[in-house]
CSV table of N, CA and C in Angstrom, one decimal:
chain,number,residue,atom,x,y,z
A,1499,MET,N,-6.5,53.0,37.0
A,1499,MET,CA,-5.3,52.2,36.8
A,1499,MET,C,-4.8,51.8,38.2
A,1500,PRO,N,-4.5,50.5,38.3
A,1500,PRO,CA,-4.0,50.0,39.6
A,1500,PRO,C,-2.7,50.6,40.1
A,1501,GLU,N,-2.6,50.8,41.4
A,1501,GLU,CA,-1.4,51.4,41.9
A,1501,GLU,C,-0.4,50.2,42.2
A,1502,GLN,N,0.9,50.6,42.2
A,1502,GLN,CA,1.9,49.6,42.6
A,1502,GLN,C,1.9,49.4,44.1
A,1503,THR,N,1.9,48.1,44.5
A,1503,THR,CA,1.8,47.9,46.0
A,1503,THR,C,3.1,47.2,46.5
A,1504,SER,N,4.0,46.9,45.6
A,1504,SER,CA,5.3,46.3,46.0
A,1504,SER,C,6.4,46.9,45.3
A,1505,GLN,N,7.6,47.0,45.9
A,1505,GLN,CA,8.8,47.5,45.2
A,1505,GLN,C,9.2,46.5,44.2
A,1506,ASN,N,8.9,45.2,44.2
A,1506,ASN,CA,9.3,44.2,43.3
A,1506,ASN,C,8.4,44.2,42.0
A,1507,THR,N,7.3,44.9,42.0
A,1507,THR,CA,6.5,44.9,40.8
A,1507,THR,C,7.1,45.7,39.7
A,1508,THR,N,6.8,45.4,38.5
A,1508,THR,CA,7.3,46.1,37.3
A,1508,THR,C,6.5,47.4,37.1
A,1509,PRO,N,7.0,48.4,36.4
A,1509,PRO,CA,6.2,49.6,36.1
A,1509,PRO,C,5.0,49.2,35.3
A,1510,GLU,N,4.0,50.1,35.5
A,1510,GLU,CA,2.7,49.8,34.9
A,1510,GLU,C,2.8,49.7,33.3
A,1511,GLN,N,2.1,48.9,32.8
A,1511,GLN,CA,2.1,48.7,31.3
A,1511,GLN,C,1.6,49.9,30.6
A,1512,PRO,N,2.4,50.4,29.6
A,1512,PRO,CA,1.9,51.6,28.9
A,1512,PRO,C,0.8,51.3,27.9
A,1513,ARG,N,0.3,52.3,27.3
A,1513,ARG,CA,-0.7,52.2,26.3
A,1513,ARG,C,-0.1,51.4,25.1
A,1514,HIS,N,-0.7,50.4,24.6
A,1514,HIS,CA,-0.1,49.6,23.5
A,1514,HIS,C,-1.0,49.8,22.3
A,1515,PRO,N,-0.3,49.9,21.1
A,1515,PRO,CA,-1.1,49.9,19.9
A,1515,PRO,C,-1.6,48.5,19.6
A,1516,LYS,N,-2.7,48.4,19.0
A,1516,LYS,CA,-3.3,47.1,18.7
A,1516,LYS,C,-2.6,46.5,17.5
A,1517,PRO,N,-2.5,45.1,17.4
A,1517,PRO,CA,-2.0,44.5,16.2
A,1517,PRO,C,-2.8,44.8,15.0
A,1518,GLY,N,-2.2,45.0,13.9
A,1518,GLY,CA,-2.9,45.3,12.7
A,1518,GLY,C,-2.0,45.9,11.6
A,1519,LEU,N,-2.6,46.4,10.6
A,1519,LEU,CA,-1.8,47.0,9.4
A,1519,LEU,C,-1.7,48.5,9.7
A,1520,TYR,N,-0.4,49.0,9.5
A,1520,TYR,CA,-0.1,50.4,9.8
A,1520,TYR,C,0.6,51.0,8.5
A,1521,ARG,N,0.3,52.2,8.3
A,1521,ARG,CA,1.1,53.0,7.3
A,1521,ARG,C,2.1,53.9,8.0
A,1522,HIS,N,3.3,53.8,7.5
A,1522,HIS,CA,4.4,54.6,8.0
A,1522,HIS,C,4.2,56.0,7.4
A,1523,TYR,N,4.7,57.0,8.1
A,1523,TYR,CA,4.4,58.4,7.6
A,1523,TYR,C,5.1,58.6,6.3
A,1524,LYS,N,6.1,57.8,5.9
A,1524,LYS,CA,6.7,57.9,4.6
A,1524,LYS,C,6.0,57.1,3.5
A,1525,GLY,N,5.0,56.3,3.9
A,1525,GLY,CA,4.2,55.6,3.0
A,1525,GLY,C,4.2,54.1,3.0
A,1526,GLY,N,5.2,53.5,3.6
A,1526,GLY,CA,5.3,52.0,3.6
A,1526,GLY,C,4.2,51.4,4.5
A,1527,LEU,N,3.9,50.1,4.2
A,1527,LEU,CA,2.9,49.3,5.0
A,1527,LEU,C,3.7,48.3,5.9
A,1528,TYR,N,3.2,48.3,7.2
A,1528,TYR,CA,3.8,47.4,8.2
A,1528,TYR,C,2.8,46.7,9.0
A,1529,THR,N,3.0,45.5,9.4
A,1529,THR,CA,2.1,44.8,10.2
A,1529,THR,C,2.6,44.7,11.6
A,1530,LEU,N,2.0,45.3,12.6
A,1530,LEU,CA,2.4,45.2,14.0
A,1530,LEU,C,2.0,43.8,14.5
A,1531,LEU,N,2.9,43.1,15.0
A,1531,LEU,CA,2.7,41.7,15.5
A,1531,LEU,C,2.5,41.7,16.9
A,1532,CYS,N,3.3,42.3,17.7
A,1532,CYS,CA,3.1,42.3,19.2
A,1532,CYS,C,4.0,43.3,19.9
A,1533,VAL,N,3.7,43.6,21.1
A,1533,VAL,CA,4.5,44.5,22.0
A,1533,VAL,C,5.0,43.6,23.1
A,1534,GLY,N,6.3,43.8,23.4
A,1534,GLY,CA,6.9,43.0,24.5
A,1534,GLY,C,8.0,43.8,25.2
A,1535,ARG,N,8.7,43.2,26.1
A,1535,ARG,CA,9.7,43.9,26.9
A,1535,ARG,C,11.1,43.3,26.7
A,1536,HIS,N,12.0,44.2,26.7
A,1536,HIS,CA,13.4,43.8,26.6
A,1536,HIS,C,13.8,43.1,27.9
A,1537,SER,N,14.4,42.0,27.8
A,1537,SER,CA,14.7,41.1,29.0
A,1537,SER,C,15.7,41.8,30.0
A,1538,GLU,N,16.5,42.6,29.6
A,1538,GLU,CA,17.5,43.2,30.5
A,1538,GLU,C,17.1,44.6,30.9
A,1539,THR,N,16.6,45.4,30.0
A,1539,THR,CA,16.3,46.8,30.3
A,1539,THR,C,14.9,47.1,30.7
A,1540,GLU,N,14.0,46.1,30.4
A,1540,GLU,CA,12.5,46.2,30.6
A,1540,GLU,C,11.9,47.3,29.7
A,1541,GLU,N,12.6,47.7,28.7
A,1541,GLU,CA,12.0,48.7,27.8
A,1541,GLU,C,10.9,48.0,26.9
A,1542,TRP,N,9.8,48.7,26.7
A,1542,TRP,CA,8.8,48.2,25.9
A,1542,TRP,C,9.2,48.3,24.4
A,1543,LEU,N,9.0,47.3,23.6
A,1543,LEU,CA,9.4,47.2,22.2
A,1543,LEU,C,8.2,46.7,21.4
A,1544,VAL,N,8.2,47.2,20.1
A,1544,VAL,CA,7.2,46.7,19.2
A,1544,VAL,C,7.9,45.8,18.2
A,1545,THR,N,7.3,44.7,17.9
A,1545,THR,CA,7.8,43.8,16.8
A,1545,THR,C,6.8,43.9,15.6
A,1546,TYR,N,7.4,44.2,14.5
A,1546,TYR,CA,6.5,44.4,13.3
A,1546,TYR,C,7.2,43.9,12.0
A,1547,ARG,N,6.5,43.8,11.0
A,1547,ARG,CA,7.0,43.2,9.7
A,1547,ARG,C,6.7,44.2,8.6
A,1548,CYS,N,7.8,44.4,7.8
A,1548,CYS,CA,7.7,45.3,6.6
A,1548,CYS,C,6.9,44.4,5.5
A,1549,ASP,N,5.8,44.8,5.1
A,1549,ASP,CA,5.0,44.0,4.2
A,1549,ASP,C,5.5,43.9,2.8
A,1550,SER,N,6.3,44.9,2.4
A,1550,SER,CA,6.8,44.8,1.0
A,1550,SER,C,8.1,43.9,0.9
A,1551,GLN,N,8.8,43.8,2.0
A,1551,GLN,CA,10.1,43.0,2.0
A,1551,GLN,C,10.0,41.7,2.8
A,1552,GLY,N,9.0,41.6,3.7
A,1552,GLY,CA,8.9,40.4,4.5
A,1552,GLY,C,9.9,40.4,5.6
A,1553,THR,N,10.6,41.5,5.9
A,1553,THR,CA,11.6,41.5,7.0
A,1553,THR,C,10.9,41.9,8.3
A,1554,TYR,N,11.5,41.5,9.4
A,1554,TYR,CA,11.0,41.8,10.8
A,1554,TYR,C,11.8,42.8,11.5
A,1555,TRP,N,11.2,43.6,12.2
A,1555,TRP,CA,11.9,44.7,12.9
A,1555,TRP,C,11.4,44.8,14.3
A,1556,VAL,N,12.2,45.4,15.2
A,1556,VAL,CA,11.9,45.7,16.6
A,1556,VAL,C,12.2,47.2,16.8
A,1557,ARG,N,11.3,47.9,17.4
A,1557,ARG,CA,11.5,49.4,17.6
A,1557,ARG,C,10.9,49.7,19.0
A,1558,PRO,N,11.6,50.6,19.7
A,1558,PRO,CA,11.1,51.0,21.0
A,1558,PRO,C,9.6,51.6,20.9
A,1559,LEU,N,8.8,51.2,21.8
A,1559,LEU,CA,7.4,51.6,21.8
A,1559,LEU,C,7.2,53.1,21.7
A,1560,ASP,N,8.0,53.8,22.5
A,1560,ASP,CA,8.0,55.3,22.5
A,1560,ASP,C,8.2,55.8,21.1
A,1561,MET,N,9.1,55.3,20.3
A,1561,MET,CA,9.3,55.7,18.9
A,1561,MET,C,8.1,55.4,18.0
A,1562,TRP,N,7.6,54.2,18.2
A,1562,TRP,CA,6.4,53.8,17.4
A,1562,TRP,C,5.3,54.8,17.6
A,1563,LEU,N,5.1,55.3,18.8
A,1563,LEU,CA,4.0,56.2,19.1
A,1563,LEU,C,4.2,57.6,18.8
A,1564,GLN,N,5.4,58.0,18.4
A,1564,GLN,CA,5.8,59.4,18.1
A,1564,GLN,C,5.0,60.0,17.0
A,1565,THR,N,5.0,61.3,17.0
A,1565,THR,CA,4.5,62.1,15.9
A,1565,THR,C,5.7,62.7,15.2
A,1566,VAL,N,5.6,62.6,13.8
A,1566,VAL,CA,6.7,63.0,13.0
A,1566,VAL,C,6.1,64.0,12.0
A,1567,GLN,N,6.7,65.2,11.9
A,1567,GLN,CA,6.2,66.2,10.9
A,1567,GLN,C,4.7,66.4,11.0
A,1568,GLY,N,4.2,66.3,12.3
A,1568,GLY,CA,2.8,66.6,12.5
A,1568,GLY,C,1.8,65.5,12.3
A,1569,VAL,N,2.4,64.3,12.0
A,1569,VAL,CA,1.5,63.1,11.8
A,1569,VAL,C,2.1,61.9,12.6
A,1570,PRO,N,1.3,60.9,12.9
A,1570,PRO,CA,1.8,59.8,13.6
A,1570,PRO,C,2.8,59.1,12.8
A,1571,ARG,N,3.9,58.6,13.4
A,1571,ARG,CA,4.9,57.8,12.7
A,1571,ARG,C,4.3,56.6,12.0
A,1572,PHE,N,3.4,55.9,12.8
A,1572,PHE,CA,2.7,54.8,12.2
A,1572,PHE,C,1.2,55.0,12.5
A,1573,ALA,N,0.4,54.9,11.5
A,1573,ALA,CA,-1.1,55.1,11.6
A,1573,ALA,C,-1.8,53.8,11.3
A,1574,LEU,N,-2.7,53.4,12.2
A,1574,LEU,CA,-3.5,52.1,11.9
A,1574,LEU,C,-4.4,52.3,10.8
A,1575,ILE,N,-4.4,51.4,9.8
A,1575,ILE,CA,-5.3,51.5,8.7
A,1575,ILE,C,-6.1,50.2,8.5
A,1576,GLY,N,-5.9,49.2,9.3
A,1576,GLY,CA,-6.7,48.0,9.2
A,1576,GLY,C,-6.4,47.0,10.3
A,1577,ASP,N,-7.3,46.1,10.5
A,1577,ASP,CA,-7.1,45.0,11.5
A,1577,ASP,C,-6.0,44.1,11.1
A,1578,LYS,N,-5.5,43.3,12.1
A,1578,LYS,CA,-4.5,42.3,11.8
A,1578,LYS,C,-5.1,41.3,10.8
A,1579,PRO,N,-4.4,41.0,9.7
A,1579,PRO,CA,-5.0,40.0,8.8
A,1579,PRO,C,-4.9,38.6,9.4
A,1580,GLU,N,-5.9,37.8,9.0
A,1580,GLU,CA,-5.9,36.4,9.5
A,1580,GLU,C,-4.7,35.7,8.9
A,1581,GLN,N,-4.1,34.8,9.8
A,1581,GLN,CA,-2.9,34.1,9.4
A,1581,GLN,C,-3.4,33.0,8.4
A,1582,THR,N,-2.7,32.9,7.2
A,1582,THR,CA,-3.2,32.0,6.2
A,1582,THR,C,-2.2,30.8,6.1
A,1583,ARG,N,-1.1,30.8,6.8
A,1583,ARG,CA,-0.2,29.6,6.7
A,1583,ARG,C,0.3,29.4,8.1
A,1584,GLY,N,0.9,28.2,8.3
A,1584,GLY,CA,1.4,27.8,9.6
A,1584,GLY,C,2.6,28.6,10.0
A,1585,ALA,N,2.7,28.8,11.3
A,1585,ALA,CA,3.9,29.6,11.9
A,1585,ALA,C,5.1,28.7,11.9
């Protein structure tokens, strides 16, 4: 991993989950769309969609990667589906 060489550089990018279909530990299906940073705090955030309701959510990356009750909060179960309609 590259070392920081300037005080003005941002912290190293953490491990990111790949876009795709995930199962929540309670059973719901969610599509991870992207990982980005909060403009003010620089906190890493995950943007994802609830597949059953079509709603969009943002969650801190640290929470996305957590283990809950001994299992991953979100477990990858498939690749990101091909987009079938225009954005």
